[in-house]
Amino acid sequence: MTSFMHVLNANRLLTELPAVERDGFMAVSETVELSFGEVLFQPAETITHVYFPIDSFISLIVVLDSDNRLEVAMAGREGMLGSSLVLGIEETPMLALVQGAGSALRITAENFQQLLLSSPLLHQRLKRYIYVVMKQLATAAACNHFHRIEARLARWLLMTQDRAGSDQLNLTHEFLAMMLGVRRAGITLATIALQARGLIRYQGGTITVLDRPGLIEASCECYIEDCALYAKMLPVL
């Protein structure tokens, strides 16, 4: 019980639920391990399960065609995967790719929809989370169009570090280019610029964050705005 409670509280959407809602969640959920690169959803697939990451995190990617993909959001321990079910929609809109291996709580779609009927606080939190994600998606669209690659890369590294809980991130230039929707040469130049400022170190496919406050300063304002919105909509109890 204690171990499961610790796992439950690791996800911010599930922290300090009332006893009746907590017990209901525990009764229908299971802990699963997610592997790096694992595809959880394909676009337009029927959602079979929802996931509440514990120490894993998931990229949500828009797929235009086989050569053009762009990450527009992440889901880590601050969120969930499969939130369209809260709206009564059983289809997933994007590709869901595990970016950070680790554990998650998983519930079948049927059990999750039943759970919402008896969990008013959780239901309210998830509706607020959907609003946060909607705003983040809008911000990401504008950010990708107007902001420099260097600032966008800094923002993306901060978002990844928040969810990974580590200063060391295993990332190739090819992967970063796909996530940010830019050419690999652009990522190389942006990485060199951040490294020259002493903010990160890139070696052998690993990026180490050396100066987080400096990286926040180097990022576009979108990162701070996203964090502030989440804190406002889903304050820590």
CSV table of C-alpha atoms in Angstrom, one decimal:
chain,number,residue,atom,x,y,z
A,1,MET,CA,0.0,0.0,0.0
A,2,THR,CA,2.7,2.5,1.0
A,3,SER,CA,4.7,1.7,-2.2
A,4,PHE,CA,1.6,2.2,-4.4
A,5,MET,CA,0.7,5.5,-2.6
A,6,HIS,CA,4.2,6.7,-3.3
A,7,VAL,CA,3.8,5.9,-7.0
A,8,LEU,CA,0.4,7.5,-7.0
A,9,ASN,CA,1.7,10.8,-5.6
A,10,ALA,CA,4.6,10.9,-8.0
A,11,ASN,CA,2.2,12.1,-10.7
A,12,ARG,CA,1.1,15.7,-9.9
A,13,LEU,CA,-2.5,15.1,-11.3
A,14,LEU,CA,-3.0,12.3,-8.7
A,15,THR,CA,-1.4,13.9,-5.7
A,16,GLU,CA,-3.5,14.0,-2.5
A,17,LEU,CA,-6.7,12.7,-4.0
A,18,PRO,CA,-9.5,12.2,-1.5
A,19,ALA,CA,-9.4,8.6,-0.1
A,20,VAL,CA,-12.5,7.4,-2.0
A,21,GLU,CA,-11.0,8.7,-5.3
A,22,ARG,CA,-7.6,7.3,-4.5
A,23,ASP,CA,-8.9,3.9,-3.7
A,24,GLY,CA,-11.0,3.9,-6.9
A,25,PHE,CA,-7.9,4.8,-8.9
A,26,MET,CA,-5.8,2.1,-7.3
A,27,ALA,CA,-8.4,-0.5,-7.9
A,28,VAL,CA,-8.3,-0.2,-11.7
A,29,SER,CA,-4.7,0.9,-12.4
A,30,GLU,CA,-1.5,-1.0,-12.9
A,31,THR,CA,2.2,0.0,-13.0
A,32,VAL,CA,3.9,-0.6,-16.4
A,33,GLU,CA,7.4,0.0,-17.7
A,34,LEU,CA,7.7,2.1,-20.9
A,35,SER,CA,10.8,1.7,-23.1
A,36,PHE,CA,12.6,4.5,-25.0
A,37,GLY,CA,11.2,4.8,-28.6
A,38,GLU,CA,8.1,2.8,-27.8
A,39,VAL,CA,5.0,4.0,-29.7
A,40,LEU,CA,2.0,4.1,-27.5
A,41,PHE,CA,-0.5,5.6,-29.9
A,42,GLN,CA,-0.6,6.1,-33.7
A,43,PRO,CA,-2.6,9.1,-35.0
A,44,ALA,CA,-6.3,8.4,-35.4
A,45,GLU,CA,-6.1,5.1,-33.4
A,46,THR,CA,-8.8,4.2,-30.9
A,47,ILE,CA,-7.5,4.8,-27.4
A,48,THR,CA,-7.3,1.5,-25.4
A,49,HIS,CA,-5.5,2.8,-22.3
A,50,VAL,CA,-4.6,6.0,-20.6
A,51,TYR,CA,-1.2,6.6,-19.0
A,52,PHE,CA,-0.1,8.7,-16.0
A,53,PRO,CA,3.7,8.8,-16.2
A,54,ILE,CA,5.7,8.4,-12.9
A,55,ASP,CA,9.3,8.8,-14.0
A,56,SER,CA,8.8,8.4,-17.8
A,57,PHE,CA,7.8,11.0,-20.3
A,58,ILE,CA,6.1,10.9,-23.7
A,59,SER,CA,6.4,13.1,-26.8
A,60,LEU,CA,3.2,14.1,-28.7
A,61,ILE,CA,4.1,14.4,-32.3
A,62,VAL,CA,2.2,15.7,-35.3
A,63,VAL,CA,2.9,13.6,-38.4
A,64,LEU,CA,2.3,15.3,-41.8
A,65,ASP,CA,4.0,12.5,-43.8
A,66,SER,CA,6.9,10.0,-43.4
A,67,ASP,CA,9.5,12.8,-43.7
A,68,ASN,CA,7.8,15.6,-41.7
A,69,ARG,CA,7.2,15.2,-38.0
A,70,LEU,CA,7.1,17.8,-35.2
A,71,GLU,CA,6.8,17.5,-31.5
A,72,VAL,CA,4.2,19.8,-30.1
A,73,ALA,CA,3.8,18.7,-26.5
A,74,MET,CA,5.2,16.4,-23.8
A,75,ALA,CA,3.5,14.4,-21.1
A,76,GLY,CA,5.5,13.5,-18.0
A,77,ARG,CA,4.7,13.3,-14.3
A,78,GLU,CA,2.9,16.6,-14.5
A,79,GLY,CA,0.3,15.1,-16.9
A,80,MET,CA,-1.2,12.2,-18.7
A,81,LEU,CA,-1.7,10.6,-22.1
A,82,GLY,CA,-5.1,9.9,-23.4
A,83,SER,CA,-6.8,13.1,-22.2
A,84,SER,CA,-9.2,13.2,-25.1
A,85,LEU,CA,-11.2,10.5,-23.3
A,86,VAL,CA,-12.1,13.1,-20.7
A,87,LEU,CA,-14.0,14.9,-23.6
A,88,GLY,CA,-15.6,11.6,-24.6
A,89,ILE,CA,-13.5,11.3,-27.7
A,90,GLU,CA,-11.9,7.8,-28.1
A,91,GLU,CA,-9.5,8.7,-31.0
A,92,THR,CA,-6.0,9.9,-30.4
A,93,PRO,CA,-5.0,13.0,-32.5
A,94,MET,CA,-1.2,12.5,-32.5
A,95,LEU,CA,1.7,10.0,-32.4
A,96,ALA,CA,2.7,9.3,-28.8
A,97,LEU,CA,6.3,8.3,-28.6
A,98,VAL,CA,8.2,7.4,-25.3
A,99,GLN,CA,11.0,9.8,-25.1
A,100,GLY,CA,12.1,9.0,-21.5
A,101,ALA,CA,12.0,5.3,-20.4
A,102,GLY,CA,10.5,4.6,-17.0
A,103,SER,CA,7.3,3.6,-15.3
A,104,ALA,CA,3.7,4.8,-15.6
A,105,LEU,CA,0.3,4.0,-14.2
A,106,ARG,CA,-2.0,2.6,-16.9
A,107,ILE,CA,-5.8,2.2,-16.9
A,108,THR,CA,-8.0,0.7,-19.6
A,109,ALA,CA,-10.1,3.3,-21.5
A,110,GLU,CA,-13.3,1.7,-20.3
A,111,ASN,CA,-12.3,1.7,-16.6
A,112,PHE,CA,-11.0,5.3,-16.9
A,113,GLN,CA,-14.3,6.6,-18.2
A,114,GLN,CA,-16.1,4.8,-15.4
A,115,LEU,CA,-13.6,6.2,-12.9
A,116,LEU,CA,-14.4,9.8,-14.0
A,117,LEU,CA,-18.0,9.4,-13.0
A,118,SER,CA,-17.1,8.7,-9.3
A,119,SER,CA,-14.0,11.0,-9.1
A,120,PRO,CA,-15.1,14.6,-9.2
A,121,LEU,CA,-11.8,16.1,-8.1
A,122,LEU,CA,-9.8,14.1,-10.5
A,123,HIS,CA,-12.2,15.0,-13.3
A,124,GLN,CA,-11.9,18.7,-12.5
A,125,ARG,CA,-8.1,18.4,-12.5
A,126,LEU,CA,-8.0,16.7,-15.8
A,127,LYS,CA,-10.3,19.3,-17.4
A,128,ARG,CA,-7.9,22.0,-16.2
A,129,TYR,CA,-5.0,19.9,-17.6
A,130,ILE,CA,-6.7,19.8,-21.0
A,131,TYR,CA,-6.9,23.6,-20.9
A,132,VAL,CA,-3.2,23.8,-20.1
A,133,VAL,CA,-2.3,21.5,-23.0
A,134,MET,CA,-4.5,23.5,-25.4
A,135,LYS,CA,-2.7,26.7,-24.4
A,136,GLN,CA,0.7,24.9,-24.7
A,137,LEU,CA,-0.2,23.7,-28.2
A,138,ALA,CA,-1.1,27.2,-29.3
A,139,THR,CA,2.2,28.5,-27.8
A,140,ALA,CA,4.2,25.8,-29.5
A,141,ALA,CA,2.7,26.8,-32.9
A,142,ALA,CA,3.7,30.4,-32.4
A,143,CYS,CA,7.1,29.6,-30.9
A,144,ASN,CA,8.0,27.3,-33.8
A,145,HIS,CA,7.2,30.1,-36.3
A,146,PHE,CA,8.6,33.2,-34.6
A,147,HIS,CA,11.5,32.2,-32.2
A,148,ARG,CA,15.1,31.5,-33.0
A,149,ILE,CA,16.3,27.9,-33.0
A,150,GLU,CA,18.7,28.5,-30.2
A,151,ALA,CA,16.0,29.8,-27.9
A,152,ARG,CA,13.6,27.0,-28.9
A,153,LEU,CA,16.3,24.4,-28.2
A,154,ALA,CA,16.9,25.9,-24.8
A,155,ARG,CA,13.2,25.7,-24.0
A,156,TRP,CA,13.0,22.2,-25.2
A,157,LEU,CA,16.0,21.1,-23.1
A,158,LEU,CA,14.4,22.7,-20.0
A,159,MET,CA,11.1,20.9,-20.7
A,160,THR,CA,12.9,17.6,-21.1
A,161,GLN,CA,15.0,18.1,-18.0
A,162,ASP,CA,11.9,18.9,-15.9
A,163,ARG,CA,10.4,15.5,-16.9
A,164,ALA,CA,13.7,13.5,-16.8
A,165,GLY,CA,14.7,14.8,-13.4
A,166,SER,CA,18.4,14.7,-14.5
A,167,ASP,CA,21.0,17.0,-15.8
A,168,GLN,CA,22.1,14.4,-18.4
A,169,LEU,CA,19.9,13.9,-21.5
A,170,ASN,CA,20.7,11.3,-24.1
A,171,LEU,CA,19.9,13.1,-27.3
A,172,THR,CA,21.3,12.9,-30.8
A,173,HIS,CA,21.2,15.9,-33.2
A,174,GLU,CA,19.0,13.8,-35.6
A,175,PHE,CA,16.4,13.3,-32.8
A,176,LEU,CA,16.5,17.0,-31.8
A,177,ALA,CA,16.1,18.1,-35.4
A,178,MET,CA,13.0,15.9,-35.7
A,179,MET,CA,11.6,17.2,-32.3
A,180,LEU,CA,12.0,20.8,-33.3
A,181,GLY,CA,11.2,20.4,-37.0
A,182,VAL,CA,14.4,21.9,-38.3
A,183,ARG,CA,17.5,20.8,-40.2
A,184,ARG,CA,20.2,19.0,-38.4
A,185,ALA,CA,22.6,21.8,-39.3
A,186,GLY,CA,20.4,24.2,-37.4
A,187,ILE,CA,20.6,22.1,-34.3
A,188,THR,CA,24.3,21.8,-34.6
A,189,LEU,CA,24.8,25.6,-34.7
A,190,ALA,CA,22.3,26.1,-31.8
A,191,THR,CA,24.0,23.5,-29.7
A,192,ILE,CA,27.5,25.0,-30.3
A,193,ALA,CA,26.1,28.4,-29.3
A,194,LEU,CA,24.6,27.2,-26.0
A,195,GLN,CA,27.8,25.2,-25.3
A,196,ALA,CA,30.0,28.3,-26.0
A,197,ARG,CA,28.0,30.2,-23.4
A,198,GLY,CA,28.8,27.5,-20.8
A,199,LEU,CA,25.1,26.5,-20.5
A,200,ILE,CA,25.4,22.9,-21.7
A,201,ARG,CA,28.0,20.3,-22.7
A,202,TYR,CA,27.4,18.0,-25.7
A,203,GLN,CA,29.5,14.9,-25.9
A,204,GLY,CA,28.8,11.5,-27.4
A,205,GLY,CA,25.1,11.9,-27.8
A,206,THR,CA,24.7,13.2,-24.3
A,207,ILE,CA,23.7,16.8,-23.4
A,208,THR,CA,24.5,17.8,-19.9
A,209,VAL,CA,22.8,20.9,-18.5
A,210,LEU,CA,25.6,22.9,-16.7
A,211,ASP,CA,23.8,26.2,-16.0
A,212,ARG,CA,20.0,25.9,-15.6
A,213,PRO,CA,19.3,29.5,-14.7
A,214,GLY,CA,21.4,30.6,-17.7
A,215,LEU,CA,19.5,28.2,-19.9
A,216,ILE,CA,16.2,29.7,-18.7
A,217,GLU,CA,17.5,33.1,-19.6
A,218,ALA,CA,18.6,31.8,-23.1
A,219,SER,CA,15.2,30.2,-23.8
A,220,CYS,CA,12.2,32.1,-25.2
A,221,GLU,CA,9.6,33.4,-22.8
A,222,CYS,CA,7.3,30.5,-23.7
A,223,TYR,CA,9.0,28.2,-21.1
A,224,ILE,CA,8.3,30.5,-18.2
A,225,GLU,CA,4.8,31.2,-19.4
A,226,ASP,CA,4.0,27.5,-19.7
A,227,CYS,CA,5.3,26.8,-16.2
A,228,ALA,CA,3.3,29.8,-14.8
A,229,LEU,CA,0.1,28.6,-16.5
A,230,TYR,CA,0.4,25.1,-15.1
A,231,ALA,CA,1.0,26.4,-11.6
A,232,LYS,CA,-2.0,28.7,-11.9
A,233,MET,CA,-4.4,26.0,-13.2
A,234,LEU,CA,-3.0,23.0,-11.2
A,235,PRO,CA,-1.5,24.4,-8.0
A,236,VAL,CA,0.3,22.1,-5.6
A,237,LEU,CA,-2.0,21.2,-2.7
